[in-house]
Short mmCIF file of C-alpha atoms in Angstrom, two decimals:
data_model
loop_
_atom_site.label_atom_id
_atom_site.label_comp_id
_atom_site.label_asym_id
_atom_site.label_seq_id
_atom_site.Cartn_x
_atom_site.Cartn_y
_atom_site.Cartn_z
CA MET A 28 -95.43 -96.06 250.97
CA SER A 29 -97.76 -95.32 253.81
CA ASN A 30 -96.39 -98.30 255.77
CA ILE A 31 -92.82 -97.06 256.16
CA PHE A 32 -93.48 -95.18 259.38
CA PRO A 33 -95.69 -96.97 261.89
CA LYS A 34 -98.42 -95.04 263.53
CA TRP A 35 -96.65 -94.35 266.84
CA THR A 36 -94.07 -92.24 265.02
CA ASN A 37 -96.70 -89.53 264.87
CA ARG A 38 -96.05 -89.00 268.59
CA LEU A 39 -92.29 -88.96 268.12
CA PRO A 40 -91.82 -85.19 268.26
CA LEU A 41 -93.77 -85.06 271.52
CA LEU A 42 -91.78 -87.97 272.95
CA VAL A 43 -88.51 -86.35 271.95
CA LEU A 44 -89.60 -83.11 273.55
CA VAL A 45 -90.78 -84.70 276.81
CA GLY A 46 -87.75 -86.98 276.95
CA GLY A 47 -85.43 -84.07 276.27
CA LEU A 48 -87.09 -81.99 278.96
CA LEU A 49 -86.80 -84.81 281.50
CA LEU A 50 -83.20 -85.52 280.59
CA GLY A 51 -82.27 -81.84 280.61
CA GLY A 52 -84.05 -81.29 283.89
CA GLY A 53 -82.32 -84.30 285.35
CA VAL A 54 -78.91 -83.13 284.26
CA VAL A 55 -79.51 -79.61 285.56
CA THR A 56 -80.79 -80.88 288.90
CA GLY A 57 -77.89 -83.29 289.19
CA VAL A 58 -75.32 -80.67 288.36
CA THR A 59 -76.81 -78.00 290.63
CA TYR A 60 -76.77 -80.50 293.45
CA TYR A 61 -73.68 -82.61 292.94
CA PHE A 62 -71.37 -79.95 291.50
CA THR A 63 -72.11 -77.20 294.03
CA PRO A 64 -71.54 -76.59 297.75
CA LYS A 65 -74.84 -78.35 298.44
CA TYR A 66 -73.22 -81.72 297.91
CA ALA A 67 -69.51 -81.21 297.32
CA ASN A 68 -69.07 -79.00 300.41
CA VAL A 69 -66.52 -76.94 298.50
CA GLY A 70 -67.59 -73.34 298.76
CA TYR A 71 -69.47 -73.73 302.03
CA GLN A 72 -68.83 -70.49 303.87
CA PRO A 73 -71.28 -70.04 306.73
CA LEU A 74 -71.78 -66.85 308.68
CA GLN A 75 -70.01 -67.14 312.01
CA PRO A 76 -71.20 -65.60 315.29
CA VAL A 77 -68.06 -63.45 315.38
CA SER A 78 -66.42 -62.06 312.25
CA PHE A 79 -63.06 -63.53 313.17
CA SER A 80 -60.55 -63.14 310.35
CA HIS A 81 -57.94 -65.84 309.92
CA LYS A 82 -56.32 -63.57 307.33
CA ILE A 83 -55.56 -60.91 309.92
CA HIS A 84 -54.58 -63.22 312.76
CA ALA A 85 -52.77 -66.08 311.06
CA GLY A 86 -51.79 -64.21 307.90
CA GLU A 87 -50.89 -60.64 308.69
CA LEU A 88 -50.00 -61.05 312.36
CA GLY A 89 -48.28 -64.32 311.51
CA MET A 90 -49.65 -66.16 314.52
CA ASP A 91 -49.05 -69.89 314.56
CA CYS A 92 -52.14 -72.07 314.03
CA ARG A 93 -51.38 -73.72 317.35
CA TYR A 94 -51.75 -70.53 319.37
CA CYS A 95 -55.49 -71.15 319.22
CA HIS A 96 -55.80 -74.73 317.94
CA ASN A 97 -53.45 -75.92 320.65
CA GLY A 98 -54.78 -79.46 320.81
CA VAL A 99 -54.13 -80.35 317.20
CA GLU A 100 -50.82 -82.11 317.90
CA LYS A 101 -52.14 -84.13 320.80
CA SER A 102 -55.69 -84.94 319.83
CA TRP A 103 -57.62 -86.54 317.02
CA PHE A 104 -59.63 -83.36 316.59
CA SER A 105 -58.45 -79.81 316.29
CA ASN A 106 -60.06 -77.73 318.99
CA VAL A 107 -61.71 -74.38 318.60
CA PRO A 108 -60.13 -72.12 321.23
CA ALA A 109 -61.84 -71.18 324.46
CA ALA A 110 -62.94 -67.56 324.69
CA SER A 111 -60.18 -67.07 327.25
CA THR A 112 -57.62 -67.59 324.45
CA CYS A 113 -59.17 -64.66 322.55
CA MET A 114 -59.20 -62.60 325.72
CA ASN A 115 -55.43 -63.06 326.18
CA CYS A 116 -55.09 -60.23 323.69
CA HIS A 117 -58.61 -58.85 323.39
CA GLY A 118 -58.75 -58.07 327.07
CA VAL A 119 -56.54 -55.16 325.98
CA VAL A 120 -56.83 -54.88 322.20
CA LEU A 121 -60.27 -53.70 320.95
CA LYS A 122 -61.57 -54.40 324.40
CA ASP A 123 -64.82 -52.48 323.88
CA ASP A 124 -65.37 -53.35 320.25
CA PRO A 125 -68.98 -54.40 319.61
CA ARG A 126 -67.82 -57.10 317.19
CA LEU A 127 -66.20 -58.89 320.12
CA ALA A 128 -69.20 -58.64 322.44
CA PRO A 129 -70.13 -62.34 322.01
CA VAL A 130 -66.58 -63.33 322.94
CA ARG A 131 -66.62 -61.23 326.10
CA GLU A 132 -70.00 -62.61 327.04
CA SER A 133 -68.81 -66.16 326.48
CA HIS A 134 -65.74 -65.45 328.59
CA GLU A 135 -67.67 -63.92 331.47
CA LYS A 136 -70.60 -66.31 331.57
CA HIS A 137 -68.68 -69.46 330.61
CA THR A 138 -71.11 -70.16 327.81
CA PRO A 139 -69.90 -71.59 324.50
CA LEU A 140 -69.71 -69.46 321.38
CA PRO A 141 -71.92 -70.98 318.67
CA TRP A 142 -69.20 -71.29 316.03
CA VAL A 143 -70.42 -73.07 312.91
CA GLN A 144 -68.43 -76.13 312.00
CA ILE A 145 -67.40 -76.00 308.35
CA HIS A 146 -65.26 -79.08 307.76
CA LYS A 147 -67.31 -82.05 308.72
CA THR A 148 -66.43 -85.57 307.66
CA PRO A 149 -69.16 -88.21 307.91
CA ASP A 150 -69.44 -89.79 311.34
CA TYR A 151 -68.07 -93.11 310.07
CA VAL A 152 -64.78 -91.44 309.10
CA TYR A 153 -62.14 -91.42 311.81
CA PHE A 154 -59.77 -88.70 310.78
CA ASN A 155 -57.00 -88.04 313.27
CA HIS A 156 -55.42 -84.58 313.18
CA SER A 157 -52.42 -85.38 315.38
CA VAL A 158 -51.41 -88.36 313.24
CA HIS A 159 -51.29 -86.15 310.17
CA VAL A 160 -49.64 -82.97 311.48
CA ASN A 161 -47.02 -84.92 313.42
CA ARG A 162 -46.06 -86.79 310.26
CA GLY A 163 -45.50 -83.93 307.91
CA ILE A 164 -48.97 -83.36 306.48
CA SER A 165 -49.77 -79.68 306.57
CA CYS A 166 -53.03 -77.96 307.48
CA VAL A 167 -53.04 -76.46 303.99
CA HIS A 168 -53.54 -79.83 302.30
CA CYS A 169 -57.06 -80.25 303.64
CA HIS A 170 -58.05 -76.71 304.64
CA GLY A 171 -56.49 -74.61 301.89
CA LYS A 172 -54.82 -71.27 302.49
CA ILE A 173 -56.64 -70.35 305.66
CA THR A 174 -54.13 -67.54 306.15
CA GLU A 175 -55.63 -65.75 303.16
CA MET A 176 -59.28 -66.15 304.13
CA ASP A 177 -61.17 -63.42 305.93
CA GLU A 178 -64.00 -65.86 306.29
CA VAL A 179 -63.13 -69.53 306.23
CA ARG A 180 -64.46 -71.37 303.21
CA HIS A 181 -64.57 -75.11 302.60
CA GLU A 182 -61.79 -75.26 300.05
CA LYS A 183 -61.15 -78.96 299.39
CA SER A 184 -63.69 -81.67 298.82
CA LEU A 185 -62.52 -83.97 301.65
CA SER A 186 -64.15 -86.78 299.73
CA MET A 187 -62.87 -90.32 299.95
CA ALA A 188 -61.10 -89.88 296.62
CA PHE A 189 -59.40 -86.79 298.03
CA CYS A 190 -58.08 -88.79 301.00
CA LEU A 191 -56.97 -91.70 298.83
CA ASP A 192 -55.16 -89.48 296.33
CA CYS A 193 -52.84 -88.50 299.14
CA HIS A 194 -52.69 -91.88 300.86
CA ARG A 195 -51.51 -93.43 297.60
CA ASN A 196 -48.84 -90.79 297.04
CA THR A 197 -47.79 -89.63 300.49
CA HIS A 198 -44.33 -88.59 299.30
CA GLU A 199 -45.92 -85.90 297.14
CA LYS A 200 -47.63 -84.20 300.07
CA ILE A 201 -45.28 -84.84 302.98
CA ARG A 202 -43.12 -81.93 304.14
CA PRO A 203 -40.52 -81.28 306.84
CA LEU A 204 -42.14 -81.19 310.27
CA GLU A 205 -41.10 -77.57 310.85
CA GLN A 206 -43.04 -76.50 307.74
CA VAL A 207 -46.35 -78.16 308.63
CA TYR A 208 -47.86 -74.95 310.00
CA ASN A 209 -46.27 -72.73 307.37
CA LEU A 210 -49.07 -72.60 304.83
CA ASP A 211 -46.95 -70.58 302.40
CA TRP A 212 -44.18 -73.16 302.12
CA LYS A 213 -43.27 -73.65 298.49
CA GLY A 214 -41.20 -76.78 298.93
CA GLU A 215 -37.89 -75.34 297.76
CA GLY A 216 -35.07 -77.85 297.85
CA PHE A 217 -37.45 -80.62 298.79
CA ALA A 218 -38.11 -82.96 295.90
CA PRO A 219 -41.00 -85.37 296.54
CA GLU A 220 -39.21 -88.18 294.74
CA ARG A 221 -36.03 -87.87 296.83
CA GLU A 222 -36.52 -85.97 300.07
CA GLY A 223 -40.24 -86.77 300.24
CA ARG A 224 -39.72 -90.50 299.98
CA ALA A 225 -36.83 -90.34 302.43
CA LEU A 226 -38.87 -88.42 305.00
CA ALA A 227 -41.88 -90.70 304.60
CA GLY A 228 -39.57 -93.66 305.23
CA LYS A 229 -37.98 -92.00 308.25
CA LEU A 230 -41.31 -91.12 309.85
CA GLY A 231 -42.78 -94.53 309.02
CA VAL A 232 -45.53 -93.03 306.87
CA GLU A 233 -47.20 -95.78 304.91
CA GLY A 234 -50.31 -94.01 303.69
CA SER A 235 -52.31 -97.12 304.36
CA GLN A 236 -55.30 -97.82 302.11
CA SER A 237 -56.88 -100.43 304.33
CA CYS A 238 -60.59 -99.76 304.98
CA SER A 239 -60.22 -99.93 308.73
CA VAL A 240 -57.66 -97.13 308.79
CA CYS A 241 -60.47 -94.62 308.36
CA HIS A 242 -63.64 -96.65 308.87
CA ARG A 243 -64.29 -98.52 312.07
CA MET B 9 -92.86 -70.97 267.80
CA ARG B 10 -93.82 -72.00 271.31
CA LEU B 11 -91.64 -75.07 270.93
CA ILE B 12 -88.67 -72.94 270.03
CA PHE B 13 -89.15 -70.77 273.13
CA ALA B 14 -89.44 -73.85 275.31
CA GLY B 15 -86.31 -75.28 273.74
CA MET B 16 -84.44 -72.04 274.34
CA ALA B 17 -85.58 -71.93 277.96
CA VAL B 18 -84.28 -75.44 278.49
CA LEU B 19 -80.99 -74.49 276.85
CA VAL B 20 -80.60 -71.46 279.13
CA LEU B 21 -81.37 -73.59 282.17
CA LEU B 22 -78.82 -76.15 281.07
CA VAL B 23 -76.05 -73.64 280.50
CA VAL B 24 -76.70 -71.77 283.74
CA GLY B 25 -77.09 -75.00 285.63
CA LEU B 26 -73.97 -76.58 284.24
CA LEU B 27 -71.65 -73.59 284.30
CA GLY B 28 -73.28 -70.86 286.35
CA PHE B 29 -72.50 -72.09 289.83
CA ARG B 30 -68.94 -73.22 289.40
CA GLY B 31 -66.72 -71.92 292.19
CA SER B 32 -69.60 -70.28 294.02
CA SER B 33 -69.85 -69.96 297.77
CA SER B 34 -72.83 -70.87 299.85
CA ARG B 35 -73.94 -69.71 303.29
CA LYS B 36 -76.20 -72.69 303.63
CA PRO B 37 -74.93 -75.98 304.98
CA PRO B 38 -74.59 -78.84 302.50
CA LEU B 39 -77.83 -80.67 301.78
CA GLU B 40 -77.53 -84.27 302.81
CA ILE B 41 -80.34 -85.80 300.78
CA PHE B 42 -79.11 -89.36 301.18
CA PRO B 43 -78.07 -89.60 304.84
CA ASP B 44 -75.95 -92.76 304.40
CA MET B 45 -75.29 -92.81 308.17
CA ASP B 46 -73.24 -89.64 307.76
CA ARG B 47 -74.66 -88.25 310.99
CA GLN B 48 -74.92 -90.63 313.88
CA PRO B 49 -76.47 -90.02 317.29
CA LYS B 50 -73.13 -89.98 319.10
CA LEU B 51 -71.15 -87.35 320.97
CA ARG B 52 -68.56 -85.49 318.99
CA PRO B 53 -66.15 -83.05 320.59
CA MET B 54 -67.16 -79.41 320.72
CA GLU B 55 -70.63 -80.03 319.35
CA PRO B 56 -73.64 -78.68 321.21
CA ASN B 57 -75.38 -81.23 323.35
CA ARG B 58 -78.71 -80.80 325.04
CA PHE B 59 -78.10 -83.62 327.48
CA PHE B 60 -76.05 -81.35 329.71
CA PRO B 61 -77.58 -78.22 331.27
CA ASN B 62 -74.79 -76.01 329.91
CA GLY B 63 -75.25 -77.41 326.40
CA ILE B 64 -71.59 -78.38 325.95
CA SER B 65 -70.58 -81.85 324.81
CA SER B 66 -66.92 -81.41 325.86
CA GLN B 67 -67.56 -81.11 329.57
CA PRO B 68 -64.97 -79.59 331.88
CA THR B 69 -63.38 -81.94 334.39
CA PRO B 70 -65.81 -82.48 337.29
CA GLU B 71 -64.77 -81.00 340.60
CA GLY B 72 -62.71 -83.40 342.66
CA ALA B 73 -61.63 -85.48 339.69
CA VAL B 74 -58.02 -86.62 339.92
CA PRO B 75 -56.42 -86.84 336.49
CA ARG B 76 -53.66 -89.43 336.65
CA SER B 77 -52.54 -89.24 333.06
CA ARG B 78 -49.46 -87.69 331.50
CA PRO B 79 -47.04 -87.36 334.42
CA VAL B 80 -43.94 -85.18 334.14
CA VAL B 81 -40.61 -86.66 335.23
CA ASP B 82 -38.45 -84.32 337.30
CA ARG B 83 -34.65 -84.18 337.64
CA GLU B 84 -34.63 -86.97 340.22
CA GLY B 85 -36.70 -89.22 337.97
CA ARG B 86 -39.84 -88.87 340.07
CA LYS B 87 -43.22 -88.77 338.37
CA VAL B 88 -45.31 -85.68 339.02
CA PHE B 89 -49.01 -85.76 338.12
CA PRO B 90 -51.09 -82.77 337.08
CA TYR B 91 -53.34 -83.07 340.13
CA GLN B 92 -50.42 -82.35 342.49
CA ASN B 93 -51.11 -78.63 342.37
CA ASP B 94 -48.70 -77.74 345.15
CA HIS B 95 -45.81 -79.77 343.83
CA PRO B 96 -42.89 -77.50 342.87
CA VAL B 97 -42.96 -78.85 339.31
CA ASN B 98 -46.55 -77.70 338.88
CA SER B 99 -46.53 -74.61 341.07
CA GLY B 100 -43.04 -73.23 340.42
CA ARG B 101 -42.69 -72.65 344.15
CA VAL B 102 -40.55 -74.27 346.80
CA ALA B 103 -42.74 -76.83 348.55
CA GLY B 104 -44.68 -75.39 351.47
CA THR B 105 -43.60 -71.78 350.84
CA THR B 106 -44.43 -68.99 348.43
CA ASN B 107 -40.78 -68.71 347.39
CA TYR B 108 -40.08 -69.19 343.73
CA LEU B 109 -37.92 -72.06 342.56
CA THR B 110 -34.52 -70.73 341.57
CA LEU B 111 -33.96 -73.34 338.91
CA SER B 112 -36.20 -75.43 336.75
CA PRO B 113 -37.02 -78.75 338.45
CA LEU B 114 -37.07 -80.58 335.13
CA PRO B 115 -33.99 -81.78 333.27
CA VAL B 116 -32.73 -79.35 330.64
CA SER B 117 -31.12 -80.59 327.47
CA ARG B 118 -30.57 -79.36 323.95
CA GLU B 119 -33.83 -81.04 322.93
CA VAL B 120 -35.72 -79.35 325.75
CA VAL B 121 -34.40 -75.92 324.71
CA ALA B 122 -35.31 -76.66 321.09
CA ARG B 123 -38.79 -77.68 322.20
CA GLY B 124 -38.98 -74.49 324.25
CA ARG B 125 -38.01 -72.45 321.23
CA GLU B 126 -40.78 -74.02 319.18
CA ARG B 127 -43.37 -73.45 321.93
CA TYR B 128 -42.10 -69.90 322.44
CA ALA B 129 -42.65 -69.26 318.73
CA ILE B 130 -46.25 -70.46 319.02
CA SER B 131 -47.46 -68.78 322.17
CA CYS B 132 -45.06 -65.96 323.00
CA VAL B 133 -43.77 -64.50 319.73
CA PRO B 134 -47.03 -62.72 318.78
CA CYS B 135 -46.50 -60.26 321.63
CA HIS B 136 -42.91 -60.60 322.87
CA GLY B 137 -41.35 -61.02 319.44
CA GLU B 138 -38.84 -63.53 318.20
CA LEU B 139 -36.04 -61.60 319.87
CA GLY B 140 -37.91 -61.39 323.15
CA ASP B 141 -37.73 -57.60 323.02
CA GLY B 142 -41.47 -57.08 323.44
CA GLN B 143 -41.86 -56.01 319.81
CA GLY B 144 -44.01 -58.83 318.45
CA MET B 145 -46.31 -58.26 315.52
CA VAL B 146 -49.38 -57.97 317.74
CA THR B 147 -47.66 -55.43 319.95
CA ARG B 148 -46.60 -53.38 316.96
CA MET B 149 -49.92 -53.49 315.10
CA ALA B 150 -52.55 -53.47 317.80
CA VAL B 151 -53.53 -50.27 319.54
CA GLY B 152 -53.08 -50.29 323.28
CA MET B 153 -51.02 -53.46 323.39
CA ALA B 154 -47.75 -53.49 325.29
CA ALA B 155 -45.59 -56.50 326.04
CA ALA B 156 -42.62 -56.78 328.35
CA ASN B 157 -39.09 -56.73 327.01
CA LEU B 158 -37.84 -60.09 328.23
CA HIS B 159 -34.28 -58.73 328.36
CA ASP B 160 -35.34 -56.21 330.97
CA PRO B 161 -32.98 -56.66 333.96
CA ALA B 162 -35.98 -57.10 336.26
CA ILE B 163 -37.10 -60.07 334.21
CA VAL B 164 -33.59 -61.47 333.71
CA ARG B 165 -33.21 -61.47 337.50
CA MET B 166 -36.46 -63.34 338.05
CA ALA B 167 -36.17 -66.86 339.39
CA ASP B 168 -37.10 -69.69 337.01
CA GLY B 169 -40.14 -70.33 339.18
CA GLN B 170 -41.41 -66.80 338.73
CA LEU B 171 -41.03 -67.01 334.95
CA TYR B 172 -42.90 -70.29 335.08
CA ARG B 173 -45.71 -68.83 337.16
CA THR B 174 -45.92 -65.78 334.92
CA LEU B 175 -46.43 -67.77 331.77
CA ALA B 176 -48.70 -70.28 333.45
CA PHE B 177 -50.88 -68.05 335.63
CA GLY B 178 -50.30 -64.56 334.26
CA SER B 179 -48.05 -61.67 335.14
CA LYS B 180 -48.06 -60.41 338.73
CA GLU B 181 -49.72 -63.64 339.87
CA GLY B 182 -52.62 -63.07 337.50
CA GLN B 183 -53.12 -59.40 338.34
CA GLY B 184 -51.02 -58.04 335.46
CA VAL B 185 -51.78 -57.43 331.81
CA MET B 186 -50.58 -60.82 330.63
CA LYS B 187 -53.02 -63.65 331.13
CA GLY B 188 -51.97 -67.13 332.13
CA TYR B 189 -51.35 -69.77 329.47
CA ALA B 190 -51.76 -72.79 331.74
CA SER B 191 -54.72 -74.09 329.75
CA ASN B 192 -52.83 -73.81 326.46
CA ILE B 193 -49.33 -74.98 327.42
CA ASP B 194 -48.73 -78.08 329.51
CA VAL B 195 -46.29 -78.29 332.40
CA ALA B 196 -43.26 -79.75 330.60
CA ASP B 197 -43.63 -77.22 327.79
CA ARG B 198 -43.85 -74.33 330.27
CA TRP B 199 -40.51 -75.33 331.77
CA ALA B 200 -39.10 -75.83 328.27
CA ILE B 201 -40.10 -72.27 327.42
CA VAL B 202 -38.40 -71.06 330.61
CA ALA B 203 -35.24 -72.91 329.54
CA TYR B 204 -35.35 -71.35 326.09
CA LEU B 205 -36.03 -67.95 327.58
CA ARG B 206 -32.85 -68.26 329.62
CA ALA B 207 -30.90 -69.07 326.45
CA LEU B 208 -32.53 -66.10 324.73
CA GLN B 209 -31.63 -63.78 327.59
CA SER B 210 -28.03 -64.93 327.76
CA SER B 211 -27.72 -64.10 324.06
CA ARG B 212 -27.83 -60.44 325.07
CA LEU B 213 -25.66 -60.77 328.15
CA ALA B 214 -22.44 -61.65 326.37
CA SER B 215 -19.46 -59.47 327.20
CA LEU B 216 -17.14 -57.93 324.62
CA GLU B 217 -14.58 -60.68 325.21
CA GLU B 218 -17.19 -63.34 324.65
CA LEU B 219 -18.26 -61.68 321.43
CA LYS B 220 -14.65 -61.56 320.25
CA SER B 221 -14.23 -65.24 320.98
CA LEU B 222 -17.48 -65.83 319.05
CA GLU B 223 -16.01 -64.07 316.08
CA LYS B 224 -13.02 -66.38 316.01
CA ALA B 225 -15.03 -69.51 316.78
CA GLN B 226 -15.54 -72.14 314.17
CA PRO B 227 -19.11 -72.30 312.95
CA GLY B 228 -20.97 -75.05 314.69
CA THR B 229 -18.81 -75.07 317.81
CA VAL B 230 -19.61 -73.46 321.14
CA PRO B 231 -17.05 -70.78 322.11
CA ALA B 232 -15.25 -71.47 325.38
CA ALA B 233 -16.35 -68.19 326.95
CA LEU B 234 -20.01 -69.15 326.74
CA LEU B 235 -19.40 -72.47 328.47
CA GLN B 236 -18.19 -70.74 331.64
CA PRO B 237 -20.89 -70.62 334.29
CA LYS B 238 -21.92 -67.07 334.95
CA SER B 239 -23.55 -65.46 337.95
CA ASN B 240 -26.41 -63.07 337.41
#
């Protein structure tokens, strides 16, 4: 009777406890890292040097994205505007507001404003803005509803799976070129299976999945 | 008893860890524990760079540089480059004078006007409004903002070159309220906006007879009265 359980089983409760603690700790650490803004980027919302609100400018005033990000159609990156673009209006509107002091200083001294970059793909990813916006992929697909954000927040994961989801099903995301900058477009009368496929064909959108499309 | 407390603590940690931070925001930049060559020592646009005294990686064009890219083709088919500052296409003035060009030096077509309309919607509508009446959303909402009514006879009578210079270099040759948009809108697009602006202005210059002919016109056709050339 005394031989049924070998001697090491006396330490079993301790082993179970230690093992459980290690496993639990591992899971918690993994989740708090991999499932949060620390790793997934989603939710990253840094403090910016100026409390610029996209909600007011692009949402309520209805300004086009390209008023400020005027290089997005021509360039692989979407530029942050020069302070002079802000001063087009803010030379008159709120011209003494303390919140805009860094903008005025940047404009007068020709020094850059230290905006914090939020959306940052790894350096081995060659994402081209102009290729996407000129072929019916909207800002909203990667950046979310910027027009509703007072402070911009990293809304989509921009992981490789995120890119490939779209590259494999371009007809589901493609939209008429005149709706690319309309983040509120609901897609009425534009069925992905019919109009989407037709537009993708017309614009020559292949949604290539070759490695060298993004990695060079 | 102690074991039970420890077990409960672990359980709490697990639940909070697994569910507590879903959908949360963070002020701190993502932690890149495994670098995986994510950040490489290369220049990226608009990033700070200590190599240059002014700390900017996207350097402005050095003085004396002659950009020879992206020429504009004028009505005669000649190429005009951005560095030719005094060329009528770039300056909006008759060569060698300060007189404004009466007409746009670039060809105008339906596509150009459509392009102008799109560019107008991006850069001009916030202040001047979609109708061009100076009642854009910014003008209406912002205190102290005023924008010109583009149907004002003084503006309608302006030469194309003056409109071009206004939108490129600012109103009253840069002395007025409106700032220049030369850095945001390139040369061909500036002339396209001028072309669209002319179409927008003529929409309010129709006579009663023209309006009547519009009423009878078939949708999609251009009424004869609007095809007649008209003097300002």
